[in-house]
Amino acid sequence: MLTGEPIDWDLQLQISLIDDTIWAAEPKAVAREIERIQTEMLAAKLPMAERIEINPDTGKFRAVPISVENPVTLSALLSQIEDALEDCLGGHNGLAERSGNVKKLNRVLTKYRNDPQNAELTLTRVAGRLRNQLHETRELADNEDNLALLDAVEEGVRGIRANHPEEAANREQLTKQALKALTPEDKALLEQALPVLTAISEPELVDDFKHDIQELINDSILPLPIGAPPLPGADVTTRLFDRVSKMRLLIRNGKDLARQGAQAFDSDLAKSVRLAALAISVTGGVGGVLYAVVQVGLRILGVL
């Protein structure tokens, strides 16, 4: 506060309401309660319509999407995108098979076909990039095939939001967030935390963590023509930090499976292999790494 950067008012308020019995206990108890408040705040500010849980067979974290409420409608929307993408790639339209947009669309058409939340996040990002390439940078010709692909992607976004109210509510909340640029220290922490996240997650979750962290780091270091610091991608920010916050809460709240998983990952051997390269000040093993990532998310949101 003395430096002109007071802590977020909502966070101050929640800390002030901590029960007197906790304030009267040892400082560690207060610190743990503040950590819980911060972690729950991040999960609330960057919501995802999915559950994070421990796979009882492997002891690792996994993401479970919400059920598709209108599978026929979602399938029809994705089929339109698939047809439009095929038309674009089949002609001389400037869209390359290895481009980021095509990779993202293929991910939606396969991995996220029954996952409306992640489909909406990815399609929203692709729609924005296609609009920029067609109307701003002119990287893509505004011909019939390319415009039809943009229309199909935008219709997919609108259709998912119309048929899945939770996704629409999450998008509305996300648009209200003013994200800050990642600092070099935050980028380094995310890069160093990636091996830990991949070690404690199921393969599909691992793929998303690798993709999201890499995209966040790249988006945050690429120079802009005007020289302004670029902001992190809102959608990958949402997915990464919502998941990490839920993982941290699972371990912190002492769920049996989460506690067993944390104990396994915090073994001496696991620490020596997975945490040796983590060149940051982190205490508390895996839980400490997760909380360090939570704090990066809160800084991006301007809470810390």
Coordinates of N, CA, C and O in Angstrom, one line a residue, residues 139-304:
E139 N -3.1 -11.6 -44.4 CA -2.4 -12.8 -44.6 C -3.2 -13.8 -45.4 O -2.6 -14.6 -46.1
L140 N -4.5 -13.8 -45.2 CA -5.4 -14.6 -45.9 C -6.3 -13.8 -46.8 O -6.8 -12.8 -46.4
A141 N -6.5 -14.4 -48.0 CA -7.4 -13.7 -49.0 C -8.8 -13.8 -48.5 O -9.3 -14.8 -48.0
D142 N -9.6 -12.7 -48.6 CA -11.0 -12.7 -48.2 C -11.9 -13.3 -49.3 O -12.8 -12.6 -49.8
N143 N -11.5 -14.5 -49.7 CA -12.3 -15.2 -50.7 C -13.4 -16.0 -50.1 O -13.6 -16.1 -48.9
E144 N -14.2 -16.7 -51.0 CA -15.3 -17.4 -50.5 C -15.0 -18.5 -49.5 O -15.7 -18.7 -48.5
D145 N -14.0 -19.3 -49.8 CA -13.6 -20.4 -48.9 C -13.2 -19.9 -47.5 O -13.6 -20.4 -46.5
N146 N -12.3 -18.9 -47.5 CA -11.8 -18.4 -46.2 C -12.9 -17.8 -45.4 O -13.0 -17.9 -44.2
L147 N -13.7 -17.0 -46.1 CA -14.8 -16.3 -45.3 C -15.8 -17.4 -44.8 O -16.4 -17.2 -43.8
A148 N -16.1 -18.4 -45.6 CA -17.0 -19.5 -45.2 C -16.4 -20.2 -43.9 O -17.2 -20.5 -43.0
L149 N -15.1 -20.4 -43.9 CA -14.5 -21.0 -42.7 C -14.7 -20.1 -41.5 O -15.1 -20.6 -40.4
L150 N -14.5 -18.8 -41.6 CA -14.7 -17.9 -40.5 C -16.1 -17.9 -40.1 O -16.4 -17.9 -38.9
D151 N -17.0 -17.9 -41.0 CA -18.5 -17.9 -40.6 C -18.8 -19.2 -39.9 O -19.5 -19.2 -38.9
A152 N -18.2 -20.3 -40.3 CA -18.5 -21.6 -39.7 C -18.0 -21.6 -38.2 O -18.6 -22.1 -37.3
V153 N -16.8 -21.1 -38.1 CA -16.1 -21.0 -36.7 C -16.9 -20.1 -35.8 O -17.2 -20.5 -34.6
E154 N -17.3 -18.9 -36.3 CA -18.1 -18.0 -35.5 C -19.5 -18.6 -35.2 O -20.0 -18.4 -34.0
E155 N -20.1 -19.3 -36.1 CA -21.4 -19.9 -35.8 C -21.2 -21.0 -34.8 O -22.1 -21.2 -34.0
G156 N -20.1 -21.7 -34.8 CA -19.8 -22.7 -33.8 C -19.7 -22.1 -32.4 O -20.3 -22.7 -31.5
V157 N -19.1 -21.0 -32.3 CA -19.0 -20.3 -31.0 C -20.3 -19.9 -30.5 O -20.7 -20.1 -29.4
R158 N -21.1 -19.3 -31.4 CA -22.5 -18.8 -31.0 C -23.3 -20.0 -30.6 O -24.1 -19.9 -29.7
G159 N -23.2 -21.1 -31.4 CA -24.1 -22.2 -31.1 C -23.8 -22.9 -29.8 O -24.7 -23.3 -29.1
I160 N -22.5 -23.0 -29.5 CA -22.1 -23.6 -28.2 C -22.6 -22.7 -27.0 O -23.2 -23.2 -26.1
R161 N -22.4 -21.4 -27.2 CA -22.9 -20.5 -26.1 C -24.4 -20.6 -25.9 O -24.9 -20.5 -24.8
A162 N -25.1 -20.7 -27.1 CA -26.6 -20.7 -27.0 C -27.1 -22.0 -26.4 O -28.1 -21.9 -25.7
N163 N -26.4 -23.1 -26.6 CA -26.9 -24.4 -26.2 C -26.3 -24.8 -24.9 O -26.7 -25.8 -24.3
H164 N -25.3 -24.1 -24.4 CA -24.6 -24.5 -23.2 C -24.5 -23.2 -22.3 O -23.4 -22.5 -22.4
P165 N -25.5 -22.9 -21.5 CA -25.5 -21.6 -20.8 C -24.2 -21.4 -19.9 O -23.8 -20.3 -19.7
E166 N -23.7 -22.5 -19.4 CA -22.5 -22.3 -18.5 C -21.3 -21.8 -19.2 O -20.6 -20.9 -18.7
E167 N -21.1 -22.2 -20.5 CA -20.1 -21.7 -21.3 C -20.3 -20.2 -21.6 O -19.3 -19.4 -21.6
A168 N -21.5 -19.9 -21.9 CA -21.8 -18.4 -22.1 C -21.6 -17.6 -20.9 O -21.0 -16.5 -21.0
A169 N -21.9 -18.1 -19.7 CA -21.7 -17.3 -18.5 C -20.2 -17.2 -18.2 O -19.7 -16.1 -17.8
N170 N -19.4 -18.3 -18.5 CA -18.0 -18.2 -18.3 C -17.4 -17.2 -19.2 O -16.4 -16.5 -18.8
R171 N -17.8 -17.2 -20.5 CA -17.3 -16.2 -21.4 C -17.6 -14.8 -21.0 O -16.7 -13.9 -21.1
E172 N -18.8 -14.6 -20.5 CA -19.2 -13.2 -20.1 C -18.3 -12.8 -18.9 O -17.8 -11.6 -18.9
Q173 N -18.0 -13.7 -18.0 CA -17.1 -13.3 -16.9 C -15.7 -13.1 -17.3 O -15.1 -12.1 -16.9
L174 N -15.3 -13.9 -18.3 CA -13.9 -13.7 -18.8 C -13.7 -12.4 -19.5 O -12.6 -11.8 -19.3
T175 N -14.7 -11.9 -20.2 CA -14.5 -10.6 -20.9 C -14.4 -9.4 -20.0 O -13.9 -8.4 -20.4
K176 N -14.8 -9.6 -18.7 CA -14.7 -8.5 -17.8 C -13.3 -8.4 -17.1 O -12.9 -7.5 -16.5
Q177 N -12.4 -9.5 -17.4 CA -11.1 -9.5 -16.7 C -10.1 -8.7 -17.5 O -10.1 -8.8 -18.8
A178 N -9.4 -7.9 -16.9 CA -8.3 -7.1 -17.5 C -7.0 -7.8 -17.2 O -6.5 -7.7 -16.0
L179 N -6.4 -8.5 -18.2 CA -5.2 -9.3 -17.9 C -4.0 -8.4 -18.1 O -3.9 -7.6 -19.0
K180 N -3.0 -8.7 -17.2 CA -1.7 -8.0 -17.3 C -0.7 -8.9 -18.0 O -0.8 -10.2 -18.1
A181 N 0.4 -8.3 -18.6 CA 1.4 -9.1 -19.2 C 2.2 -9.9 -18.2 O 2.4 -9.5 -17.1
L182 N 2.7 -11.1 -18.7 CA 3.5 -11.9 -17.9 C 4.9 -11.2 -17.7 O 5.5 -10.7 -18.7
T183 N 5.4 -11.3 -16.5 CA 6.8 -10.8 -16.3 C 7.8 -11.9 -16.7 O 7.4 -13.0 -16.8
P184 N 9.0 -11.5 -16.9 CA 10.1 -12.6 -17.2 C 10.1 -13.6 -16.1 O 10.3 -14.8 -16.4
E185 N 9.9 -13.2 -14.8 CA 10.0 -14.1 -13.7 C 8.8 -15.1 -13.8 O 8.9 -16.3 -13.5
D186 N 7.6 -14.6 -14.2 CA 6.4 -15.4 -14.3 C 6.6 -16.4 -15.4 O 6.2 -17.6 -15.3
K187 N 7.1 -16.0 -16.5 CA 7.3 -16.9 -17.6 C 8.3 -18.0 -17.3 O 8.1 -19.2 -17.6
A188 N 9.4 -17.6 -16.6 CA 10.3 -18.6 -16.1 C 9.7 -19.6 -15.2 O 10.0 -20.9 -15.2
L189 N 8.9 -19.1 -14.2 CA 8.2 -20.0 -13.3 C 7.3 -21.0 -14.0 O 7.3 -22.2 -13.7
L190 N 6.5 -20.6 -15.0 CA 5.6 -21.5 -15.7 C 6.4 -22.5 -16.4 O 6.0 -23.7 -16.5
E191 N 7.5 -22.1 -17.1 CA 8.3 -23.0 -17.8 C 8.9 -24.1 -16.9 O 9.0 -25.3 -17.3
Q192 N 9.4 -23.7 -15.7 CA 10.0 -24.6 -14.8 C 9.0 -25.5 -14.1 O 9.3 -26.6 -13.7
A193 N 7.7 -25.0 -14.0 CA 6.7 -25.8 -13.3 C 6.1 -26.8 -14.2 O 5.5 -27.8 -13.8
L194 N 6.3 -26.7 -15.6 CA 5.7 -27.6 -16.5 C 6.1 -29.1 -16.3 O 5.2 -30.0 -16.3
P195 N 7.3 -29.4 -16.0 CA 7.6 -30.8 -15.7 C 6.9 -31.4 -14.5 O 6.5 -32.6 -14.5
V196 N 6.6 -30.6 -13.5 CA 5.9 -31.0 -12.3 C 4.4 -31.3 -12.7 O 3.8 -32.3 -12.4
L197 N 3.8 -30.3 -13.5 CA 2.4 -30.5 -13.9 C 2.3 -31.7 -14.8 O 1.3 -32.5 -14.6
T198 N 3.2 -32.0 -15.6 CA 3.1 -33.2 -16.5 C 3.3 -34.5 -15.7 O 2.7 -35.5 -16.1
A199 N 4.1 -34.4 -14.7 CA 4.4 -35.6 -13.9 C 3.2 -36.0 -13.1 O 3.0 -37.2 -12.7
I200 N 2.3 -35.1 -12.7 CA 1.1 -35.4 -11.8 C -0.2 -35.5 -12.6 O -1.2 -35.5 -12.0
S201 N -0.1 -35.5 -13.9 CA -1.4 -35.4 -14.7 C -1.5 -36.5 -15.7 O -0.5 -37.1 -16.1
E202 N -2.8 -36.8 -16.1 CA -3.0 -37.8 -17.1 C -2.6 -37.3 -18.5 O -2.5 -36.1 -18.6
P203 N -2.4 -38.2 -19.5 CA -1.8 -37.7 -20.7 C -2.6 -36.6 -21.4 O -2.0 -35.7 -22.0
E204 N -3.9 -36.7 -21.4 CA -4.7 -35.6 -22.1 C -4.5 -34.3 -21.4 O -4.4 -33.2 -22.1
L205 N -4.4 -34.3 -20.1 CA -4.2 -33.0 -19.4 C -2.7 -32.6 -19.6 O -2.5 -31.3 -19.7
V206 N -1.8 -33.5 -19.7 CA -0.4 -33.1 -20.0 C -0.3 -32.4 -21.4 O 0.4 -31.4 -21.5
D207 N -1.0 -32.9 -22.4 CA -1.0 -32.2 -23.7 C -1.5 -30.8 -23.6 O -0.9 -29.9 -24.2
D208 N -2.6 -30.6 -22.8 CA -3.1 -29.2 -22.7 C -2.1 -28.3 -21.9 O -1.9 -27.2 -22.3
F209 N -1.5 -28.8 -20.9 CA -0.6 -28.0 -20.1 C 0.6 -27.6 -21.0 O 1.0 -26.5 -21.0
K210 N 1.1 -28.6 -21.8 CA 2.3 -28.2 -22.7 C 1.8 -27.2 -23.7 O 2.6 -26.2 -23.9
H211 N 0.7 -27.3 -24.3 CA 0.2 -26.4 -25.3 C 0.0 -25.0 -24.7 O 0.4 -24.0 -25.2
D212 N -0.7 -25.0 -23.5 CA -1.1 -23.7 -22.9 C 0.1 -22.9 -22.4 O 0.2 -21.7 -22.7
I213 N 1.0 -23.6 -21.7 CA 2.1 -22.9 -21.2 C 3.0 -22.4 -22.3 O 3.5 -21.2 -22.3
Q214 N 3.2 -23.2 -23.4 CA 4.0 -22.8 -24.5 C 3.4 -21.6 -25.2 O 4.1 -20.6 -25.6
E215 N 2.1 -21.6 -25.4 CA 1.4 -20.5 -26.0 C 1.4 -19.2 -25.2 O 1.6 -18.1 -25.7
L216 N 1.3 -19.4 -23.9 CA 1.3 -18.2 -23.0 C 2.7 -17.6 -23.1 O 2.8 -16.4 -23.2
I217 N 3.7 -18.4 -23.0 CA 5.1 -17.9 -23.0 C 5.4 -17.2 -24.3 O 6.0 -16.1 -24.4
N218 N 5.0 -17.9 -25.4 CA 5.3 -17.3 -26.7 C 4.6 -16.0 -27.0 O 5.1 -15.1 -27.5
D219 N 3.3 -16.0 -26.6 CA 2.4 -14.8 -26.8 C 3.0 -13.7 -26.0 O 2.8 -12.5 -26.4
S220 N 3.6 -14.0 -24.9 CA 4.1 -13.0 -24.0 C 5.4 -12.4 -24.4 O 5.9 -11.4 -23.8
I221 N 6.2 -13.1 -25.3 CA 7.5 -12.6 -25.6 C 7.6 -12.1 -27.1 O 8.5 -11.4 -27.4
L222 N 6.6 -12.4 -27.9 CA 6.6 -11.9 -29.3 C 6.5 -10.4 -29.3 O 5.5 -9.9 -28.7
P223 N 7.3 -9.7 -30.0 CA 7.2 -8.2 -30.1 C 6.0 -7.8 -30.9 O 5.6 -8.4 -31.9
L224 N 5.4 -6.7 -30.5 CA 4.3 -6.1 -31.3 C 4.8 -4.9 -32.1 O 5.8 -4.3 -31.7
P225 N 4.2 -4.6 -33.3 CA 4.7 -3.5 -34.1 C 4.8 -2.2 -33.3 O 5.7 -1.4 -33.6
I226 N 3.8 -2.0 -32.4 CA 3.8 -0.7 -31.7 C 4.7 -0.7 -30.5 O 4.9 0.3 -29.9
G227 N 5.3 -1.8 -30.2 CA 6.3 -1.9 -29.1 C 5.7 -2.1 -27.7 O 6.4 -2.1 -26.8
A228 N 4.4 -2.2 -27.7 CA 3.7 -2.4 -26.4 C 3.9 -3.8 -25.9 O 4.0 -4.7 -26.7
P229 N 3.9 -4.0 -24.6 CA 4.0 -5.4 -24.1 C 2.8 -6.2 -24.4 O 1.7 -5.8 -24.1
P230 N 2.9 -7.4 -25.1 CA 1.7 -8.1 -25.4 C 1.1 -8.8 -24.2 O 1.8 -9.1 -23.2
L231 N -0.2 -9.0 -24.2 CA -0.9 -9.6 -23.1 C -1.0 -11.1 -23.3 O -1.0 -11.6 -24.4
P232 N -1.1 -11.9 -22.2 CA -1.3 -13.3 -22.4 C -2.7 -13.6 -23.0 O -3.6 -12.8 -22.9
G233 N -2.7 -14.8 -23.7 CA -4.0 -15.2 -24.3 C -5.0 -15.5 -23.2 O -4.8 -16.2 -22.3
A234 N -6.2 -14.9 -23.3 CA -7.2 -15.0 -22.3 C -7.7 -16.4 -22.1 O -7.9 -16.9 -21.0
D235 N -7.8 -17.1 -23.3 CA -8.4 -18.5 -23.2 C -7.5 -19.5 -22.6 O -7.9 -20.3 -21.8
V236 N -6.2 -19.5 -23.0 CA -5.3 -20.4 -22.5 C -5.0 -20.0 -21.0 O -4.7 -20.9 -20.2
T237 N -5.1 -18.8 -20.7 CA -4.9 -18.3 -19.3 C -6.0 -18.9 -18.4 O -5.8 -19.5 -17.3
T238 N -7.3 -18.9 -18.9 CA -8.4 -19.4 -18.2 C -8.2 -20.9 -17.9 O -8.3 -21.4 -16.8
R239 N -7.9 -21.7 -19.0 CA -7.8 -23.1 -18.8 C -6.7 -23.5 -17.9 O -6.8 -24.3 -17.0
L240 N -5.5 -22.9 -18.1 CA -4.3 -23.3 -17.3 C -4.6 -23.0 -15.8 O -4.4 -23.9 -14.9
F241 N -4.9 -21.8 -15.5 CA -5.0 -21.4 -14.1 C -6.2 -21.9 -13.3 O -6.2 -22.1 -12.1
D242 N -7.3 -22.1 -14.1 CA -8.5 -22.7 -13.4 C -8.1 -24.1 -13.0 O -8.4 -24.6 -11.9
R243 N -7.5 -24.9 -13.9 CA -7.1 -26.2 -13.6 C -6.1 -26.3 -12.4 O -6.3 -27.2 -11.5
V244 N -5.1 -25.5 -12.5 CA -4.1 -25.6 -11.4 C -4.7 -25.2 -10.1 O -4.4 -25.8 -9.0
S245 N -5.6 -24.2 -10.1 CA -6.2 -23.8 -8.8 C -7.0 -25.0 -8.2 O -7.0 -25.2 -7.0
K246 N -7.8 -25.7 -9.1 CA -8.6 -26.8 -8.6 C -7.7 -27.9 -8.1 O -8.0 -28.6 -7.2
M247 N -6.6 -28.2 -8.8 CA -5.7 -29.2 -8.4 C -5.1 -28.9 -7.0 O -5.0 -29.7 -6.1
R248 N -4.7 -27.6 -6.8 CA -4.2 -27.2 -5.5 C -5.2 -27.3 -4.4 O -4.9 -27.8 -3.3
L249 N -6.5 -27.0 -4.7 CA -7.5 -27.1 -3.7 C -7.8 -28.5 -3.3 O -8.1 -28.9 -2.2
L250 N -7.7 -29.4 -4.3 CA -7.9 -30.9 -4.0 C -6.9 -31.4 -3.0 O -7.2 -32.1 -2.1
I251 N -5.6 -31.0 -3.3 CA -4.5 -31.4 -2.4 C -4.7 -30.7 -1.0 O -4.6 -31.4 0.0
R252 N -5.0 -29.4 -1.0 CA -5.0 -28.7 0.2 C -6.2 -29.2 1.1 O -6.1 -29.2 2.3
N253 N -7.3 -29.5 0.5 CA -8.5 -29.9 1.2 C -8.4 -31.3 1.8 O -9.3 -31.8 2.5
G254 N -7.3 -32.0 1.4 CA -7.1 -33.3 2.1 C -7.9 -34.4 1.6 O -8.1 -35.4 2.3
K255 N -8.4 -34.3 0.3 CA -9.1 -35.5 -0.2 C -8.2 -36.7 -0.3 O -7.0 -36.6 -0.6
D256 N -8.7 -37.8 0.1 CA -7.8 -39.0 0.3 C -7.0 -39.3 -0.9 O -5.8 -39.5 -0.8
L257 N -7.6 -39.3 -2.1 CA -6.8 -39.7 -3.3 C -5.8 -38.6 -3.6 O -4.7 -38.9 -4.0
A258 N -6.2 -37.3 -3.5 CA -5.3 -36.2 -3.7 C -4.1 -36.3 -2.8 O -3.0 -36.0 -3.2
R259 N -4.4 -36.6 -1.5 CA -3.3 -36.6 -0.5 C -2.4 -37.8 -0.9 O -1.2 -37.6 -0.8
Q260 N -2.9 -38.9 -1.3 CA -2.1 -40.1 -1.6 C -1.2 -39.7 -2.8 O 0.0 -40.0 -2.9
G261 N -1.8 -39.0 -3.8 CA -1.1 -38.6 -5.0 C 0.0 -37.7 -4.7 O 1.2 -37.8 -5.1
A262 N -0.3 -36.7 -3.8 CA 0.7 -35.7 -3.4 C 1.9 -36.4 -2.7 O 3.0 -36.0 -2.9
Q263 N 1.6 -37.3 -1.8 CA 2.6 -38.0 -1.0 C 3.5 -38.8 -2.0 O 4.7 -38.8 -1.8
A264 N 2.9 -39.4 -3.0 CA 3.7 -40.2 -4.0 C 4.7 -39.2 -4.7 O 5.8 -39.5 -4.9
F265 N 4.1 -38.1 -5.2 CA 4.9 -37.2 -6.0 C 5.9 -36.4 -5.1 O 6.9 -35.9 -5.7
D266 N 5.7 -36.4 -3.8 CA 6.6 -35.7 -3.0 C 7.7 -36.6 -2.4 O 8.4 -36.2 -1.4
S267 N 7.8 -37.8 -2.9 CA 8.8 -38.7 -2.3 C 10.2 -38.2 -2.7 O 10.3 -37.4 -3.6
D268 N 11.2 -38.7 -1.9 CA 12.5 -38.2 -2.2 C 13.0 -38.3 -3.6 O 13.6 -37.4 -4.2
L269 N 12.7 -39.5 -4.2 CA 13.1 -39.7 -5.6 C 12.4 -38.8 -6.5 O 13.0 -38.2 -7.4
A270 N 11.1 -38.6 -6.3 CA 10.3 -37.7 -7.2 C 10.8 -36.3 -7.1 O 10.9 -35.6 -8.1
K271 N 11.1 -35.9 -5.9 CA 11.6 -34.5 -5.7 C 13.0 -34.3 -6.4 O 13.2 -33.3 -7.1
S272 N 13.8 -35.3 -6.3 CA 15.2 -35.1 -6.9 C 15.1 -35.1 -8.4 O 15.8 -34.4 -9.1
V273 N 14.1 -35.8 -9.0 CA 14.0 -35.9 -10.4 C 13.2 -34.7 -11.0 O 13.5 -34.0 -11.9
R274 N 12.0 -34.4 -10.3 CA 11.1 -33.5 -10.9 C 11.2 -32.1 -10.4 O 10.8 -31.1 -11.1
L275 N 11.8 -31.9 -9.2 CA 11.9 -30.5 -8.7 C 13.3 -30.0 -8.7 O 13.4 -28.8 -8.4
A276 N 14.2 -30.8 -9.1 CA 15.6 -30.3 -9.1 C 15.8 -29.1 -10.0 O 16.6 -28.1 -9.7
A277 N 15.1 -29.0 -11.1 CA 15.3 -28.0 -12.1 C 14.4 -26.8 -11.8 O 14.4 -25.8 -12.5
L278 N 13.6 -26.8 -10.7 CA 12.7 -25.7 -10.4 C 13.5 -24.6 -9.6 O 13.5 -24.6 -8.4
A279 N 14.0 -23.7 -10.4 CA 14.9 -22.7 -9.8 C 14.2 -21.5 -9.2 O 14.4 -20.4 -9.6
I280 N 13.2 -21.8 -8.4 CA 12.4 -20.8 -7.7 C 12.2 -21.2 -6.3 O 12.4 -22.4 -5.9
S281 N 11.9 -20.3 -5.5 CA 11.8 -20.5 -4.0 C 10.4 -21.1 -3.8 O 9.4 -20.3 -3.7
V282 N 10.3 -22.4 -3.6 CA 9.0 -23.0 -3.4 C 9.1 -24.0 -2.3 O 10.1 -24.8 -2.2
T283 N 8.2 -23.9 -1.4 CA 8.1 -24.9 -0.2 C 6.8 -25.7 -0.4 O 5.9 -25.2 -1.0
G284 N 6.8 -26.8 0.2 CA 5.6 -27.6 0.3 C 5.5 -28.6 -0.9 O 4.4 -29.1 -1.2
G285 N 6.6 -29.0 -1.5 CA 6.5 -30.0 -2.6 C 5.6 -29.6 -3.7 O 5.6 -28.5 -4.2
V286 N 4.8 -30.6 -4.2 CA 4.0 -30.4 -5.3 C 2.9 -29.3 -5.0 O 2.6 -28.4 -5.8
G287 N 2.4 -29.3 -3.8 CA 1.4 -28.3 -3.4 C 2.0 -26.9 -3.5 O 1.3 -26.0 -3.9
G288 N 3.3 -26.8 -3.1 CA 3.9 -25.5 -3.2 C 4.1 -25.0 -4.6 O 4.0 -23.8 -4.9
V289 N 4.5 -26.0 -5.5 CA 4.6 -25.6 -6.9 C 3.3 -25.1 -7.5 O 3.2 -24.1 -8.2
L290 N 2.2 -25.9 -7.2 CA 0.9 -25.5 -7.7 C 0.5 -24.1 -7.1 O -0.1 -23.3 -7.9
Y291 N 0.8 -23.8 -5.9 CA 0.4 -22.5 -5.3 C 1.3 -21.4 -5.9 O 0.8 -20.3 -6.1
A292 N 2.5 -21.7 -6.3 CA 3.3 -20.7 -7.0 C 2.7 -20.3 -8.3 O 2.7 -19.2 -8.7
V293 N 2.2 -21.3 -9.0 CA 1.5 -21.1 -10.3 C 0.2 -20.3 -10.1 O -0.1 -19.4 -10.9
V294 N -0.5 -20.6 -9.0 CA -1.7 -19.9 -8.7 C -1.4 -18.4 -8.5 O -2.1 -17.5 -9.0
Q295 N -0.3 -18.1 -7.8 CA 0.1 -16.7 -7.6 C 0.4 -16.0 -9.0 O 0.2 -14.8 -9.1
V296 N 1.0 -16.7 -9.9 CA 1.2 -16.1 -11.2 C -0.2 -15.7 -11.8 O -0.3 -14.6 -12.4
G297 N -1.1 -16.6 -11.7 CA -2.5 -16.3 -12.2 C -3.1 -15.1 -11.6 O -3.7 -14.2 -12.3
L298 N -2.9 -14.9 -10.3 CA -3.4 -13.8 -9.6 C -2.7 -12.5 -10.0 O -3.3 -11.4 -10.0
R299 N -1.4 -12.6 -10.3 CA -0.7 -11.4 -10.8 C -1.2 -11.0 -12.1 O -1.3 -9.8 -12.4
I300 N -1.4 -11.9 -13.0 CA -2.0 -11.6 -14.3 C -3.3 -10.9 -14.2 O -3.6 -10.0 -15.0
L301 N -4.1 -11.3 -13.2 CA -5.4 -10.7 -13.0 C -5.3 -9.4 -12.2 O -6.3 -8.7 -12.1
G302 N -4.1 -9.0 -11.8 CA -4.0 -7.8 -11.0 C -4.4 -7.9 -9.6 O -4.5 -6.9 -8.9
V303 N -4.6 -9.1 -9.1 CA -5.0 -9.3 -7.7 C -3.8 -9.1 -6.8 O -3.9 -8.6 -5.7
L304 N -2.6 -9.6 -7.2 CA -1.4 -9.5 -6.4 C -0.5 -8.5 -7.0 O -0.4 -8.4 -8.3

